[in-house]
CSV table of C-alpha atoms and ligand atoms in Angstrom, one decimal:
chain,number,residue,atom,x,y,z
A,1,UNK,CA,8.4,-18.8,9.5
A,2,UNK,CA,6.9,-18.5,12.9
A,3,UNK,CA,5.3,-21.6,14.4
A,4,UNK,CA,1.4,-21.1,13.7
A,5,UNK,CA,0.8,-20.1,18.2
A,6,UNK,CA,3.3,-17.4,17.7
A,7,UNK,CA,0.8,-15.5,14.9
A,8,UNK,CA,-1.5,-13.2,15.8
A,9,UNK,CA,-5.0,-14.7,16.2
A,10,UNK,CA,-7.9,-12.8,14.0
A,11,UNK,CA,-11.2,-12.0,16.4
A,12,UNK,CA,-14.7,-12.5,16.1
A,13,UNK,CA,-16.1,-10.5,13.2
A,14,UNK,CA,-19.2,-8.9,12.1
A,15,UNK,CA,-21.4,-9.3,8.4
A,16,UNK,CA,-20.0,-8.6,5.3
A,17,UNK,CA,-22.9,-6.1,4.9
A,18,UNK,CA,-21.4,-4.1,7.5
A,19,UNK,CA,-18.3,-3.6,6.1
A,20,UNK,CA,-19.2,-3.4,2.8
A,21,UNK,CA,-21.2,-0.1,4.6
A,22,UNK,CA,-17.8,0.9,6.3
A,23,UNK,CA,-16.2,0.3,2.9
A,24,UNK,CA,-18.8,2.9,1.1
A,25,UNK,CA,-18.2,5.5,4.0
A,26,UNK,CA,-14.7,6.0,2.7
A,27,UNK,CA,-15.3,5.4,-1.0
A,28,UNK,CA,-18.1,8.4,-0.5
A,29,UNK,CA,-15.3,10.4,1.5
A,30,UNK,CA,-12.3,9.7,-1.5
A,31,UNK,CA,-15.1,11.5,-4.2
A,32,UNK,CA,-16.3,14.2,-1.9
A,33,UNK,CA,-12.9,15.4,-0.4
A,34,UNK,CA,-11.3,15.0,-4.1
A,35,UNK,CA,-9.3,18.2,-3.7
A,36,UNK,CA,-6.8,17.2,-1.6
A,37,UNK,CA,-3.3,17.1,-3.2
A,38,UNK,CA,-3.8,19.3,-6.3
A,39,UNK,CA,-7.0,17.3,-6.5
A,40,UNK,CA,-5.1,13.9,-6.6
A,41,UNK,CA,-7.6,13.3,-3.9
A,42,UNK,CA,-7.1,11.3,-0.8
A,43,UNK,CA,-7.3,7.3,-2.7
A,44,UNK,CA,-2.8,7.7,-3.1
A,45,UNK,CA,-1.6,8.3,0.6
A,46,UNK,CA,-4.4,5.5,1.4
A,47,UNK,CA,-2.9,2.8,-0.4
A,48,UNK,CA,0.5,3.8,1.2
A,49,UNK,CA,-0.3,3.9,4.9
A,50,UNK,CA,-2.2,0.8,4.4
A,51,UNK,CA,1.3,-0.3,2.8
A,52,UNK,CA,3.2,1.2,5.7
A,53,UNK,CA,1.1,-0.5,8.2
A,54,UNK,CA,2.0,-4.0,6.8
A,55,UNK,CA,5.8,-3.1,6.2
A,56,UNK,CA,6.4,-3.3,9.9
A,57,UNK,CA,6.1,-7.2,9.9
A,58,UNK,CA,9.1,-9.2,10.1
A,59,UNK,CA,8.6,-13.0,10.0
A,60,UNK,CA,11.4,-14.3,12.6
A,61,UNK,CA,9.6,-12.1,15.3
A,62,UNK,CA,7.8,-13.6,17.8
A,63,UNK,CA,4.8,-11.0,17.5
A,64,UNK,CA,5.3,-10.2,13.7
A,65,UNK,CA,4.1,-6.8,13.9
A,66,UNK,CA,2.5,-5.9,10.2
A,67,UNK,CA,-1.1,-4.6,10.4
A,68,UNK,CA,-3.2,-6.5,13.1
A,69,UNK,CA,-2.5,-4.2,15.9
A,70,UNK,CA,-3.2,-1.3,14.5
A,71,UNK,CA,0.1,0.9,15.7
A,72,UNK,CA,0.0,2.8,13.4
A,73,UNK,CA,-2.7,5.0,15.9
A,74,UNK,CA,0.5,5.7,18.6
A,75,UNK,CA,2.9,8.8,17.3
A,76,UNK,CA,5.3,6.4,17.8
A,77,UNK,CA,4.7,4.9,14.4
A,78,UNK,CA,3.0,8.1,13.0
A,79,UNK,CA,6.2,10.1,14.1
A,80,UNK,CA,8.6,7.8,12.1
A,81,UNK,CA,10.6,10.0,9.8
A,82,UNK,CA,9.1,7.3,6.9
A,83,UNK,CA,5.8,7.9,7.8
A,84,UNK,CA,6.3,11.8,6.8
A,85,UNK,CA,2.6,12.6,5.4
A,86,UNK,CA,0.3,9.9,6.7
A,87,UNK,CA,-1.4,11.6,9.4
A,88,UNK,CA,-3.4,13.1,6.8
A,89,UNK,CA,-4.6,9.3,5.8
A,90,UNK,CA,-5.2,8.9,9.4
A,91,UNK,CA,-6.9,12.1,9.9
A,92,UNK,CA,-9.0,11.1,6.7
A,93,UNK,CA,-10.1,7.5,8.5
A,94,UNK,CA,-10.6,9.0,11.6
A,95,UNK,CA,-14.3,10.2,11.5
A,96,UNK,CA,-15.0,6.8,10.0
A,97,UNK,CA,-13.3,4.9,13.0
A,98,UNK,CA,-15.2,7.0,15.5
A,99,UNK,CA,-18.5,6.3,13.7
A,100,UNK,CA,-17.5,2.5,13.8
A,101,UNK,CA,-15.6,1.5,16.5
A,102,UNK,CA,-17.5,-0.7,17.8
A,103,UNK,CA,-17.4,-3.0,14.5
A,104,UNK,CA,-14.2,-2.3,13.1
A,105,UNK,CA,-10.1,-2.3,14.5
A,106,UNK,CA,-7.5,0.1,13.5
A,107,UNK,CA,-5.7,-2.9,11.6
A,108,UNK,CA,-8.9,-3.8,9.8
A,109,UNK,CA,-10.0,0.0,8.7
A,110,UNK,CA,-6.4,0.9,7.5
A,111,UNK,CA,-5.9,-2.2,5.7
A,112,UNK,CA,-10.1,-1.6,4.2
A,113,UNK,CA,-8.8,2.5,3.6
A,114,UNK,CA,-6.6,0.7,0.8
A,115,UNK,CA,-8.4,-1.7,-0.7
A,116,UNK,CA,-11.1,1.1,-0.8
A,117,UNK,CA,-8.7,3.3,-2.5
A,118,UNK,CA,-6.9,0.5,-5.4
A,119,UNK,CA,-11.4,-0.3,-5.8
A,120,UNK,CA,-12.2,3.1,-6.6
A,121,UNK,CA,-9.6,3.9,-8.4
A,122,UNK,CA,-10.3,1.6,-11.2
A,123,UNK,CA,-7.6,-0.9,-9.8
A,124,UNK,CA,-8.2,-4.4,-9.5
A,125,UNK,CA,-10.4,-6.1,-6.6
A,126,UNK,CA,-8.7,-7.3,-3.9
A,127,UNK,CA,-9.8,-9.9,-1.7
A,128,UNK,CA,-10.1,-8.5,2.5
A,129,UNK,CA,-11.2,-10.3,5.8
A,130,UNK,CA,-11.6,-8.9,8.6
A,131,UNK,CA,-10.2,-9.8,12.4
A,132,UNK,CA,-7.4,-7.6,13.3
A,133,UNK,CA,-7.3,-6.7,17.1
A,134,UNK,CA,-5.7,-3.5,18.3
A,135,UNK,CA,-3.3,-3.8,20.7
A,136,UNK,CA,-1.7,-1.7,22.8
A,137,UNK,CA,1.4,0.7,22.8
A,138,UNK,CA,4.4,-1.7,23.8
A,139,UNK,CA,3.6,-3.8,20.5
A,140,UNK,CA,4.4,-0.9,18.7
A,141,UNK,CA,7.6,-1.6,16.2
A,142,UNK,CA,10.5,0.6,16.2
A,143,UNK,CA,11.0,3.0,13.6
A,144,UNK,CA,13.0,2.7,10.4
A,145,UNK,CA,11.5,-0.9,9.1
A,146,UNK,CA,10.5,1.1,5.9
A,147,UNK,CA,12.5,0.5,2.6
A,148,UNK,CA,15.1,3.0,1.7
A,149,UNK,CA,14.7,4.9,-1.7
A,150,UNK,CA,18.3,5.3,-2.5
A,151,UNK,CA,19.1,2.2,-3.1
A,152,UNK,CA,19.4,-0.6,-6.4
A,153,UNK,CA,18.0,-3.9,-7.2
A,154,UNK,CA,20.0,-6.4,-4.6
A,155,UNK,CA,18.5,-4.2,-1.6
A,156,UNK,CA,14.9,-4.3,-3.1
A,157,UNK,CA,15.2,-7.6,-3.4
A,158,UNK,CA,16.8,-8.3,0.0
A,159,UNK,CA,14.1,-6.2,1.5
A,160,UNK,CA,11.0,-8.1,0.0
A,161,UNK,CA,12.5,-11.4,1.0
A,162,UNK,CA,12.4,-9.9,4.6
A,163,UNK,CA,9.0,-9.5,4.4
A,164,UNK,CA,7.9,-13.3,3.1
A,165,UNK,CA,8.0,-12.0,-0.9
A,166,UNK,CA,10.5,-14.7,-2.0
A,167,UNK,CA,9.2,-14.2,-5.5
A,168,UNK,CA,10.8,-11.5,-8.1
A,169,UNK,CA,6.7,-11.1,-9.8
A,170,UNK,CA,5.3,-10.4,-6.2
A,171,UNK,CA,8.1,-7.3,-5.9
A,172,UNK,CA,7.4,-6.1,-9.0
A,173,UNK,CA,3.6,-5.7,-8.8
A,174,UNK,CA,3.6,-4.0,-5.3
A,175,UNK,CA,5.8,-1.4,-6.7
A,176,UNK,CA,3.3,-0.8,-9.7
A,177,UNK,CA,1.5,1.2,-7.0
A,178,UNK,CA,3.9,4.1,-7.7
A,179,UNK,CA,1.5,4.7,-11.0
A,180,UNK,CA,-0.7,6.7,-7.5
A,181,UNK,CA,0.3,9.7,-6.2
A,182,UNK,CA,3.7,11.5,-5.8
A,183,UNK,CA,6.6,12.6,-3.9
A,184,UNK,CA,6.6,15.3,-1.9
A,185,UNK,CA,10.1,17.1,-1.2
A,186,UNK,CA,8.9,18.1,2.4
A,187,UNK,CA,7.9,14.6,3.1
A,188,UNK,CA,10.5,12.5,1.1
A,189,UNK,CA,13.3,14.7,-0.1
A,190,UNK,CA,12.1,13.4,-3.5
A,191,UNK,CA,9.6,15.6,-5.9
A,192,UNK,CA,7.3,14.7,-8.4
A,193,UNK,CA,4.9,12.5,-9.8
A,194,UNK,CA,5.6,9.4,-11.6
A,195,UNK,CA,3.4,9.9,-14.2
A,196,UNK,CA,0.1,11.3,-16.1
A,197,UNK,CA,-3.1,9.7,-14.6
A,198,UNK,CA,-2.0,10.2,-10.7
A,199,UNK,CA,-5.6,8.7,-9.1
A,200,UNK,CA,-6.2,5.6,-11.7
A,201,UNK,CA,-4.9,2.4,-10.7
A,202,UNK,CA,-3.6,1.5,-14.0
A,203,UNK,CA,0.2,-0.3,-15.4
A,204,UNK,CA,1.3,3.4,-16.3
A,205,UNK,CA,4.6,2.7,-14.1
A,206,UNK,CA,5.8,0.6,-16.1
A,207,UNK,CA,5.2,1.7,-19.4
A,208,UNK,CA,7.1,4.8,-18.3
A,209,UNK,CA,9.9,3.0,-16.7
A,210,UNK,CA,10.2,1.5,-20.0
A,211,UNK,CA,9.3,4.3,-22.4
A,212,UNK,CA,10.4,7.7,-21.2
A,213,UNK,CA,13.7,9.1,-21.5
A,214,UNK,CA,15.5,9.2,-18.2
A,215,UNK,CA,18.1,11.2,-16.6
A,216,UNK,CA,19.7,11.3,-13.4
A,217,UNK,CA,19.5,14.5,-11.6
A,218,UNK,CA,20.2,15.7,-8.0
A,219,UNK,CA,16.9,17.6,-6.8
A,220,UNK,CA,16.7,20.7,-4.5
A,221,UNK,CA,17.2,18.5,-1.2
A,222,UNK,CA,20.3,17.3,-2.0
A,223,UNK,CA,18.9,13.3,-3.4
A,224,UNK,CA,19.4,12.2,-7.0
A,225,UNK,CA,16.1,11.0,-8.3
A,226,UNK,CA,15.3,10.2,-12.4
A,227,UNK,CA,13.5,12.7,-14.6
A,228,UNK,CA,11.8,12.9,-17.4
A,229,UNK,CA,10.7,15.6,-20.1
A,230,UNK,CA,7.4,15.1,-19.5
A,231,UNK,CA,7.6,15.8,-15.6
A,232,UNK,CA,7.5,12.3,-14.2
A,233,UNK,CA,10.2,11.4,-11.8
A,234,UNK,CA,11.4,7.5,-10.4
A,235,UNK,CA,13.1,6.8,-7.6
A,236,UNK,CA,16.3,5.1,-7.4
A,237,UNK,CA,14.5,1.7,-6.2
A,238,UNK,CA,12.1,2.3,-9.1
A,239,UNK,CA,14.5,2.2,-11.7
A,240,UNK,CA,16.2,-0.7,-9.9
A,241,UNK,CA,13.4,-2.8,-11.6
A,242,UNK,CA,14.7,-2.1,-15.0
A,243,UNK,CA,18.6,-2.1,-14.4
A,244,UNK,CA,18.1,-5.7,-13.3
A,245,UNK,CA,17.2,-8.2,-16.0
A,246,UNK,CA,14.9,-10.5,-14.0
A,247,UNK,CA,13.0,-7.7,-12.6
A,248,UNK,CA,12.9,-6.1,-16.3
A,249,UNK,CA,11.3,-9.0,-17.8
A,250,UNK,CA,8.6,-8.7,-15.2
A,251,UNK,CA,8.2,-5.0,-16.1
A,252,UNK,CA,8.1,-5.6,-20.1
A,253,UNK,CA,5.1,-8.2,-19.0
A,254,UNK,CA,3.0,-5.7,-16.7
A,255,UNK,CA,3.6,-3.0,-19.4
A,256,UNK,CA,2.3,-5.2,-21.9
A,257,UNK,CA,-0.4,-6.7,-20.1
A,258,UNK,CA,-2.3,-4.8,-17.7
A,259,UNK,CA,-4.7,-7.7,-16.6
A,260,UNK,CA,-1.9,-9.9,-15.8
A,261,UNK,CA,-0.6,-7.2,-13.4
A,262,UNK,CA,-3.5,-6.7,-11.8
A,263,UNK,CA,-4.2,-10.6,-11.3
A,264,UNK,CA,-0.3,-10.5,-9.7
A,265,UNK,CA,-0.9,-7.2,-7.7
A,266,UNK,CA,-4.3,-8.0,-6.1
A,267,UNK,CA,-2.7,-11.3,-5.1
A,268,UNK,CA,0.5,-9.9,-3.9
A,269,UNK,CA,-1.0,-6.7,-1.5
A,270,UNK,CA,-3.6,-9.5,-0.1
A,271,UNK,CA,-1.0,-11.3,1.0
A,272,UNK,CA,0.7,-8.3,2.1
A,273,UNK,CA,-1.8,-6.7,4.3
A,274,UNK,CA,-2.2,-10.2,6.1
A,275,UNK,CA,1.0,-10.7,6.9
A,276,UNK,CA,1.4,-12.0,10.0
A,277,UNK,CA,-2.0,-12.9,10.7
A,278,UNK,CA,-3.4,-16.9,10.6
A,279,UNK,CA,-7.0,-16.5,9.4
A,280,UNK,CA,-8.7,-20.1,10.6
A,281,UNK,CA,-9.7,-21.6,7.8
A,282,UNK,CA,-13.3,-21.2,7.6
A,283,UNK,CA,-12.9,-17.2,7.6
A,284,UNK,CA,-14.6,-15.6,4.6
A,285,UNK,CA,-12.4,-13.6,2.1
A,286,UNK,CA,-14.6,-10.9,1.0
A,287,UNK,CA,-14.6,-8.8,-2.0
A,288,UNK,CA,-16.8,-5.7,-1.6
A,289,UNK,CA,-18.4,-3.8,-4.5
A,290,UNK,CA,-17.7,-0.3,-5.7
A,291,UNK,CA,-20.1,2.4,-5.6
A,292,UNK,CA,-20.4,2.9,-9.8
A,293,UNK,CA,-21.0,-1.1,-9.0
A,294,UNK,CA,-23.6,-0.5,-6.8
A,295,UNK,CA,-25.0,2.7,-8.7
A,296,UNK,CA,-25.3,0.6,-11.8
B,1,ZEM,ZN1,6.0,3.9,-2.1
B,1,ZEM,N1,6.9,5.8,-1.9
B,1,ZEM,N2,7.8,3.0,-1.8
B,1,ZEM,N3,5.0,2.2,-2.3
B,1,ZEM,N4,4.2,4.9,-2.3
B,1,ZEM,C1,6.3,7.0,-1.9
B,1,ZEM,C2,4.9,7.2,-2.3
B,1,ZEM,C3,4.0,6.3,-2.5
B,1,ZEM,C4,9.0,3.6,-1.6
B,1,ZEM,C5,9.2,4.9,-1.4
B,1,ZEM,O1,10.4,5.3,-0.8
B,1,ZEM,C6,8.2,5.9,-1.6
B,1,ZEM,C7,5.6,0.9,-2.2
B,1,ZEM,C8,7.0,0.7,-2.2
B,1,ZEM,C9,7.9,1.6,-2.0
B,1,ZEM,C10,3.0,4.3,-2.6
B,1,ZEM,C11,2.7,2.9,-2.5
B,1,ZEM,C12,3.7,1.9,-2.4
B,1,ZEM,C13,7.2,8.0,-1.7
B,1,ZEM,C14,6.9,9.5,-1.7
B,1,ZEM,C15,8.4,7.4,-1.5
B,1,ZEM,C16,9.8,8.1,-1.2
B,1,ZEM,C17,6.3,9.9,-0.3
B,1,ZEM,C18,6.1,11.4,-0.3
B,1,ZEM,O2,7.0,12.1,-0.5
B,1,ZEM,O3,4.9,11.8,0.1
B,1,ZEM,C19,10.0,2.6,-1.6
B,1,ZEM,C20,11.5,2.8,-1.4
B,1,ZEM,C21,9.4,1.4,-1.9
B,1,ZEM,C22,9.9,0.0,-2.0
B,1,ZEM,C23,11.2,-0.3,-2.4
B,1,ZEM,C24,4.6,-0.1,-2.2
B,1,ZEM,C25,4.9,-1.6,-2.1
B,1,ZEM,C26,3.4,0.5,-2.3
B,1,ZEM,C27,2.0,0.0,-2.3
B,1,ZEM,C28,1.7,-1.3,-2.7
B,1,ZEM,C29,2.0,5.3,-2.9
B,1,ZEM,C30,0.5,5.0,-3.3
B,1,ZEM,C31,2.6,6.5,-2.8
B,1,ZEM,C32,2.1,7.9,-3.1
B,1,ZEM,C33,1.6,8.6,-1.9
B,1,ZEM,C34,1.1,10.0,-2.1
B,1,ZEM,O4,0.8,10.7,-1.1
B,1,ZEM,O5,0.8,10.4,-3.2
């Protein structure tokens, strides 16, 4: 790991009332633009560029990239073939940056975007601070850091450990994310949902890894990808988590226990979101309240 001068430093920071307020301007934003994506709704592509964002960091670097300079505003990082569909999650948070940029970073508002998003989407809470710093164009990372989807379970593995998740349980949560969303063949090369309830944060993922009948097809661009009856697709590096007996275990337990997964995967995208960043010790970890919360 880097030596502690090497990681990015987190800046002064405002009240938690104030995000909390920045948090309900994109909550009220997910329910009012809720057609986008065949009414999927905008809470999917959210949790992945906040993803994206932190996928950058590499721990041996001696400015670990990840989310604190908020890169992801330069086309550079925007423009990487990976990042195919996520300038309509920027293009969402925009408005909300230029409303608040006097309070809030690029790091801070993509990484709040998806912990907005998991929130309202009936996923679990997930501790946030706030202090990234924006910095400018020559810190941003070069493309192609992002996990290929072709691949099996020694490469997911491999690629995890590169980013400081030395733990099989850690892997295995993040990916339950893929129970949001879907592929898209024009951003991807991969098509389809991977299963029913496509905007609730839920352990759906893995009962269907476990439950539907799978079969290896090659789809219209050219990439093999699992299907199922029902619709649902998995990506080569999904089913890598149950061709691999140590990531299956983990699997069966999420399947069967939805609060344990969300304990693991509130933990694990924390830590993945900070990556990079020292937090001193006395900064407050804040968990912010959803608006049927705050209705209530
Ligand atoms: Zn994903 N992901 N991902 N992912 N991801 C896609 C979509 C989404 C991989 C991957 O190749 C792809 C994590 C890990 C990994 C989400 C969240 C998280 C898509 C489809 C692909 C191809 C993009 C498209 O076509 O629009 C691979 C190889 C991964 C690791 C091995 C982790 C970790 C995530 C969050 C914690 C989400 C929410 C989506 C759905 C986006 C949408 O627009 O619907």
């Amino acid at each position: 790991a880097p030596k502690s001068s090497e990681l990015a430093k987190p800046v002064d920071i405002f009240d938690k009332t104030d995000y909390q307020k920045i948090y309900n301007q994109i909550a009220t934003k997910l329910r009012e633009e809720d057609e986008y994506d065949n009414y999927i709704g905008y809470g999917p592509v959210l949790v992945r560029i906040a993803w994206h964002a932190s996928g950058t960091f590499r721990p041996h670097e001696k400015i670990p990239a990840g989310t604190y300079g908020g890169t992801m505003r330069f086309d550079k990082e925007l423009d990487d073939p990976s990042n195919m569909g996520l300038r309509n999650a920027f293009n969402f948070l925009k408005p909300i940056y230029d409303e608040n940029k006097d309070k809030i970073s690029h790091g801070d508002l993509i990484t709040l975007g998806g912990v907005c998003a998991i929130q309202e989407m009936q996923g679990p809470k997930i501790p946030w601070r706030s202090g990234r710093k924006d910095l400018p164009f020559d810190k941003t990372p070069e493309n192609g850091r992002l996990p290929d989807a072709s691949r099996d379970a020694t490469y997911v593995r491999n690629y995890y450990h590169g980013l400081n998740f030395l733990d099989d349980k850690e892997i295995v949560a993040l990916l339950g994310a893929h129970c949001l969303g879907k592929t898209h063949l024009k951003n991807s090369g991969y098509e389809g949902p991977w299963g029913a309830a496509s905007n609730m944060f839920t352990n759906e993922f893995f009962k269907n890894l476990l439950n539907e009948k799978w079969e290896l097809k090659t789809n219209e661009a050219g990439n093999k990808q699992w299907d199922s009856p029902k619709g649902y697709m998995m990506l080569p590096t999904d089913m890598a988590l149950v061709q691999d007996n140590k990531f299956k275990k983990l699997v069966e337990q999420f399947a069967n226990d939805e609060q344990y997964f969300f304990k693991v995967f509130s933990k694990s995208f924390s830590k993945l979101i900070e990556n990079g960043i020292e937090f001193p010790e006395n900064r407050k970890v804040w968990l912010f309240k959803t608006l049927d919360e705050q209705e209530e």
